[in-house]
Amino acid sequence: MGLRVVVLGATGVFGSRIAARLAHDERFELLLAGRRVAMLEELRATIGDARVRIHALDTAAADFPAELAALRPQLVIHAAGPFQGQDYRVAEACIDAGSDYVDLADGRDFVSGFSRLDERARREGYLLVSGASSVPALSSAVVDALLPEFGALDTIEHAINPGNRTPRGDATVASILGYCGRPVRLWRAGRWEVAHGWLDSRRQWFPFGYRRVGICDIPDLELFPARYPQVLSVVFRAGLELPLLQWATWGLGVLVRFGLIRDLARHAPALRRVSERFMRFGSDVGGMAVELRGTDGQGRPLHLCWWLDAAEGDGPQVPVTPAVVLARRLADGLVEATGAMPCMGLLTLEQIVEGFDGFALRTGIRTMPVSR
């Protein structure tokens, strides 16, 4: 039998894609878990693999650790976000169950604080990985790949902007709304300062054109200044393709900023439904850009941009690919690390990009004009 993998949140936008990509791989014995059996049965039928098992499982239930242990997982992939405000009970339950753990978290505090489980994970010989997604797994792999081009790296600015027709779930919407208008601690000009989510916006170049993006709070803002100590500024922005939705979210951020809305994230399901009324507009093309500025080995100004173009609605394959690639490498016995850590340094950019094969995902590197 293959590696016994439990996917939590299997019916979500990301979990369902992970399930589909692992289901027909002989290296895995797959079990799909979620709160609603009917949705799990529908997903299994869509995947079309009779070997896949399903199990009702609620990570918030008091008996979750015992229920998980009864499944005897060897790897748990946690895709049941949003992770903002979650604790580490799922990861701890994996250690108790004798399993490795990988999640797709993008919550800044959740991922940056994950190493508090490191001592126990190392002692018991398990690998617990947080943030095996677009950030920080892919974003850090890009920086690691381009870093040798620089004699001195001063600035990292990266951005994501999905196509308007790209599927979105409540967890993704809640994640965005959770920091919209709220203080975001940024490393800028060699010191910490405060911006506000979504409000500090700019036009960002992507291979398909320019789109507006605004400040978002992600683990990279905390992790990158420590991982790349020479860097003076680290900024991340995200945006929406349609200007109407972009500026509407900006307006909600203003209301949060001035205390007129207290908890925007709790309105995520309603706001997602509103946004879906505009799904016929825009496109299914989105992208990611990671820009590095500094000087080359001869002291000359250098500005590089790694870009990703996602078409045909394949944008959601980007955030799930690092977790899929890591699962495959674990199944092949190619990962020797143990401990609890953010997903940085475990996967190379080449390995992640190879995982894009079969999807409408293109990447490249552009040398940008150097501003004087």
JSON list of C-alpha atoms in Angstrom, two decimals, residues 128-233:
[
{"chain": "A", "resi": 128, "resn": "LEU", "atom": "CA", "xyz": [5.29, 19.25, 10.53]},
{"chain": "A", "resi": 129, "resn": "VAL", "atom": "CA", "xyz": [5.22, 21.90, 7.80]},
{"chain": "A", "resi": 130, "resn": "SER", "atom": "CA", "xyz": [3.15, 25.08, 7.69]},
{"chain": "A", "resi": 131, "resn": "GLY", "atom": "CA", "xyz": [2.58, 27.35, 4.69]},
{"chain": "A", "resi": 132, "resn": "ALA", "atom": "CA", "xyz": [3.12, 24.81, 1.88]},
{"chain": "A", "resi": 133, "resn": "SER", "atom": "CA", "xyz": [1.40, 27.14, -0.53]},
{"chain": "A", "resi": 134, "resn": "SER", "atom": "CA", "xyz": [1.97, 30.26, -2.66]},
{"chain": "A", "resi": 135, "resn": "VAL", "atom": "CA", "xyz": [3.39, 31.89, 0.46]},
{"chain": "A", "resi": 136, "resn": "PRO", "atom": "CA", "xyz": [5.84, 31.27, 1.93]},
{"chain": "A", "resi": 137, "resn": "ALA", "atom": "CA", "xyz": [6.74, 28.03, 0.09]},
{"chain": "A", "resi": 138, "resn": "LEU", "atom": "CA", "xyz": [6.69, 29.32, -3.50]},
{"chain": "A", "resi": 139, "resn": "SER", "atom": "CA", "xyz": [7.62, 32.92, -2.71]},
{"chain": "A", "resi": 140, "resn": "SER", "atom": "CA", "xyz": [10.69, 31.92, -0.67]},
{"chain": "A", "resi": 141, "resn": "ALA", "atom": "CA", "xyz": [11.73, 29.37, -3.32]},
{"chain": "A", "resi": 142, "resn": "VAL", "atom": "CA", "xyz": [11.71, 32.20, -5.88]},
{"chain": "A", "resi": 143, "resn": "VAL", "atom": "CA", "xyz": [13.86, 34.44, -3.68]},
{"chain": "A", "resi": 144, "resn": "ASP", "atom": "CA", "xyz": [16.27, 31.57, -2.97]},
{"chain": "A", "resi": 145, "resn": "ALA", "atom": "CA", "xyz": [16.59, 30.87, -6.71]},
{"chain": "A", "resi": 146, "resn": "LEU", "atom": "CA", "xyz": [17.27, 34.49, -7.68]},
{"chain": "A", "resi": 147, "resn": "LEU", "atom": "CA", "xyz": [19.41, 35.43, -4.69]},
{"chain": "A", "resi": 148, "resn": "PRO", "atom": "CA", "xyz": [22.74, 34.34, -6.31]},
{"chain": "A", "resi": 149, "resn": "GLU", "atom": "CA", "xyz": [22.21, 37.03, -8.97]},
{"chain": "A", "resi": 150, "resn": "PHE", "atom": "CA", "xyz": [22.59, 39.73, -6.33]},
{"chain": "A", "resi": 151, "resn": "GLY", "atom": "CA", "xyz": [25.63, 41.02, -4.59]},
{"chain": "A", "resi": 152, "resn": "ALA", "atom": "CA", "xyz": [23.28, 42.87, -2.26]},
{"chain": "A", "resi": 153, "resn": "LEU", "atom": "CA", "xyz": [19.51, 42.37, -2.06]},
{"chain": "A", "resi": 154, "resn": "ASP", "atom": "CA", "xyz": [17.64, 45.41, -0.77]},
{"chain": "A", "resi": 155, "resn": "THR", "atom": "CA", "xyz": [13.95, 44.92, -1.48]},
{"chain": "A", "resi": 156, "resn": "ILE", "atom": "CA", "xyz": [11.45, 42.07, -1.91]},
{"chain": "A", "resi": 157, "resn": "GLU", "atom": "CA", "xyz": [8.03, 43.07, -3.20]},
{"chain": "A", "resi": 158, "resn": "HIS", "atom": "CA", "xyz": [5.62, 40.40, -4.33]},
{"chain": "A", "resi": 159, "resn": "ALA", "atom": "CA", "xyz": [1.99, 40.34, -5.35]},
{"chain": "A", "resi": 160, "resn": "ILE", "atom": "CA", "xyz": [-0.86, 38.03, -6.35]},
{"chain": "A", "resi": 161, "resn": "ASN", "atom": "CA", "xyz": [-3.92, 38.92, -8.41]},
{"chain": "A", "resi": 162, "resn": "PRO", "atom": "CA", "xyz": [-6.35, 36.13, -9.41]},
{"chain": "A", "resi": 163, "resn": "GLY", "atom": "CA", "xyz": [-8.67, 36.24, -12.40]},
{"chain": "A", "resi": 164, "resn": "ASN", "atom": "CA", "xyz": [-12.20, 37.28, -11.50]},
{"chain": "A", "resi": 165, "resn": "ARG", "atom": "CA", "xyz": [-13.64, 33.97, -12.75]},
{"chain": "A", "resi": 166, "resn": "THR", "atom": "CA", "xyz": [-11.29, 31.96, -10.55]},
{"chain": "A", "resi": 167, "resn": "PRO", "atom": "CA", "xyz": [-13.26, 29.90, -7.98]},
{"chain": "A", "resi": 168, "resn": "ARG", "atom": "CA", "xyz": [-13.14, 31.30, -4.45]},
{"chain": "A", "resi": 169, "resn": "GLY", "atom": "CA", "xyz": [-14.25, 29.78, -1.17]},
{"chain": "A", "resi": 170, "resn": "ASP", "atom": "CA", "xyz": [-15.43, 31.28, 2.08]},
{"chain": "A", "resi": 171, "resn": "ALA", "atom": "CA", "xyz": [-12.08, 30.51, 3.72]},
{"chain": "A", "resi": 172, "resn": "THR", "atom": "CA", "xyz": [-10.15, 32.48, 1.09]},
{"chain": "A", "resi": 173, "resn": "VAL", "atom": "CA", "xyz": [-12.54, 35.43, 1.31]},
{"chain": "A", "resi": 174, "resn": "ALA", "atom": "CA", "xyz": [-12.42, 35.37, 5.12]},
{"chain": "A", "resi": 175, "resn": "SER", "atom": "CA", "xyz": [-8.62, 35.31, 5.01]},
{"chain": "A", "resi": 176, "resn": "ILE", "atom": "CA", "xyz": [-8.56, 38.50, 2.92]},
{"chain": "A", "resi": 177, "resn": "LEU", "atom": "CA", "xyz": [-11.22, 40.27, 4.94]},
{"chain": "A", "resi": 178, "resn": "GLY", "atom": "CA", "xyz": [-9.50, 39.33, 8.19]},
{"chain": "A", "resi": 179, "resn": "TYR", "atom": "CA", "xyz": [-6.73, 41.91, 7.64]},
{"chain": "A", "resi": 180, "resn": "CYS", "atom": "CA", "xyz": [-8.61, 44.36, 5.41]},
{"chain": "A", "resi": 181, "resn": "GLY", "atom": "CA", "xyz": [-8.25, 47.80, 7.01]},
{"chain": "A", "resi": 182, "resn": "ARG", "atom": "CA", "xyz": [-6.36, 46.42, 9.99]},
{"chain": "A", "resi": 183, "resn": "PRO", "atom": "CA", "xyz": [-2.80, 47.33, 11.01]},
{"chain": "A", "resi": 184, "resn": "VAL", "atom": "CA", "xyz": [-0.11, 45.38, 9.17]},
{"chain": "A", "resi": 185, "resn": "ARG", "atom": "CA", "xyz": [3.45, 45.42, 10.49]},
{"chain": "A", "resi": 186, "resn": "LEU", "atom": "CA", "xyz": [5.91, 45.94, 7.61]},
{"chain": "A", "resi": 187, "resn": "TRP", "atom": "CA", "xyz": [9.70, 45.88, 7.35]},
{"chain": "A", "resi": 188, "resn": "ARG", "atom": "CA", "xyz": [10.51, 49.01, 5.33]},
{"chain": "A", "resi": 189, "resn": "ALA", "atom": "CA", "xyz": [13.71, 50.99, 4.94]},
{"chain": "A", "resi": 190, "resn": "GLY", "atom": "CA", "xyz": [15.38, 48.83, 7.59]},
{"chain": "A", "resi": 191, "resn": "ARG", "atom": "CA", "xyz": [12.80, 49.36, 10.33]},
{"chain": "A", "resi": 192, "resn": "TRP", "atom": "CA", "xyz": [9.35, 48.17, 11.35]},
{"chain": "A", "resi": 193, "resn": "GLU", "atom": "CA", "xyz": [6.40, 50.38, 10.50]},
{"chain": "A", "resi": 194, "resn": "VAL", "atom": "CA", "xyz": [2.62, 50.01, 10.29]},
{"chain": "A", "resi": 195, "resn": "ALA", "atom": "CA", "xyz": [0.44, 50.08, 7.18]},
{"chain": "A", "resi": 196, "resn": "HIS", "atom": "CA", "xyz": [-3.20, 49.05, 6.87]},
{"chain": "A", "resi": 197, "resn": "GLY", "atom": "CA", "xyz": [-4.52, 46.07, 4.95]},
{"chain": "A", "resi": 198, "resn": "TRP", "atom": "CA", "xyz": [-5.60, 46.74, 1.36]},
{"chain": "A", "resi": 199, "resn": "LEU", "atom": "CA", "xyz": [-5.22, 50.55, 1.75]},
{"chain": "A", "resi": 200, "resn": "ASP", "atom": "CA", "xyz": [-1.64, 51.04, 0.53]},
{"chain": "A", "resi": 201, "resn": "SER", "atom": "CA", "xyz": [-2.22, 50.15, -3.12]},
{"chain": "A", "resi": 202, "resn": "ARG", "atom": "CA", "xyz": [-0.36, 50.48, -6.41]},
{"chain": "A", "resi": 203, "resn": "ARG", "atom": "CA", "xyz": [-0.47, 49.31, -10.02]},
{"chain": "A", "resi": 204, "resn": "GLN", "atom": "CA", "xyz": [1.49, 46.07, -10.38]},
{"chain": "A", "resi": 205, "resn": "TRP", "atom": "CA", "xyz": [2.98, 44.66, -13.59]},
{"chain": "A", "resi": 206, "resn": "PHE", "atom": "CA", "xyz": [1.96, 41.13, -14.56]},
{"chain": "A", "resi": 207, "resn": "PRO", "atom": "CA", "xyz": [2.71, 39.41, -17.89]},
{"chain": "A", "resi": 208, "resn": "PHE", "atom": "CA", "xyz": [-0.91, 39.95, -18.94]},
{"chain": "A", "resi": 209, "resn": "GLY", "atom": "CA", "xyz": [-0.95, 43.66, -17.98]},
{"chain": "A", "resi": 210, "resn": "TYR", "atom": "CA", "xyz": [-1.20, 45.94, -14.98]},
{"chain": "A", "resi": 211, "resn": "ARG", "atom": "CA", "xyz": [-3.60, 45.42, -12.10]},
{"chain": "A", "resi": 212, "resn": "ARG", "atom": "CA", "xyz": [-4.04, 47.26, -8.82]},
{"chain": "A", "resi": 213, "resn": "VAL", "atom": "CA", "xyz": [-2.94, 45.51, -5.62]},
{"chain": "A", "resi": 214, "resn": "GLY", "atom": "CA", "xyz": [-3.00, 46.51, -1.96]},
{"chain": "A", "resi": 215, "resn": "ILE", "atom": "CA", "xyz": [-1.12, 45.60, 1.21]},
{"chain": "A", "resi": 216, "resn": "CYS", "atom": "CA", "xyz": [-1.96, 42.19, 2.69]},
{"chain": "A", "resi": 217, "resn": "ASP", "atom": "CA", "xyz": [-0.75, 40.49, 5.84]},
{"chain": "A", "resi": 218, "resn": "ILE", "atom": "CA", "xyz": [1.05, 37.19, 5.19]},
{"chain": "A", "resi": 219, "resn": "PRO", "atom": "CA", "xyz": [3.79, 35.11, 6.90]},
{"chain": "A", "resi": 220, "resn": "ASP", "atom": "CA", "xyz": [6.50, 36.40, 4.55]},
{"chain": "A", "resi": 221, "resn": "LEU", "atom": "CA", "xyz": [6.34, 39.84, 6.17]},
{"chain": "A", "resi": 222, "resn": "GLU", "atom": "CA", "xyz": [7.50, 38.29, 9.42]},
{"chain": "A", "resi": 223, "resn": "LEU", "atom": "CA", "xyz": [9.73, 35.49, 8.09]},
{"chain": "A", "resi": 224, "resn": "PHE", "atom": "CA", "xyz": [11.65, 37.13, 5.25]},
{"chain": "A", "resi": 225, "resn": "PRO", "atom": "CA", "xyz": [13.47, 39.85, 7.25]},
{"chain": "A", "resi": 226, "resn": "ALA", "atom": "CA", "xyz": [14.96, 37.06, 9.38]},
{"chain": "A", "resi": 227, "resn": "ARG", "atom": "CA", "xyz": [15.63, 34.67, 6.49]},
{"chain": "A", "resi": 228, "resn": "TYR", "atom": "CA", "xyz": [17.24, 37.40, 4.34]},
{"chain": "A", "resi": 229, "resn": "PRO", "atom": "CA", "xyz": [18.83, 39.68, 6.95]},
{"chain": "A", "resi": 230, "resn": "GLN", "atom": "CA", "xyz": [20.39, 42.03, 4.36]},
{"chain": "A", "resi": 231, "resn": "VAL", "atom": "CA", "xyz": [16.94, 42.99, 3.01]},
{"chain": "A", "resi": 232, "resn": "LEU", "atom": "CA", "xyz": [15.76, 46.48, 3.92]},
{"chain": "A", "resi": 233, "resn": "SER", "atom": "CA", "xyz": [12.13, 46.16, 2.77]}
]
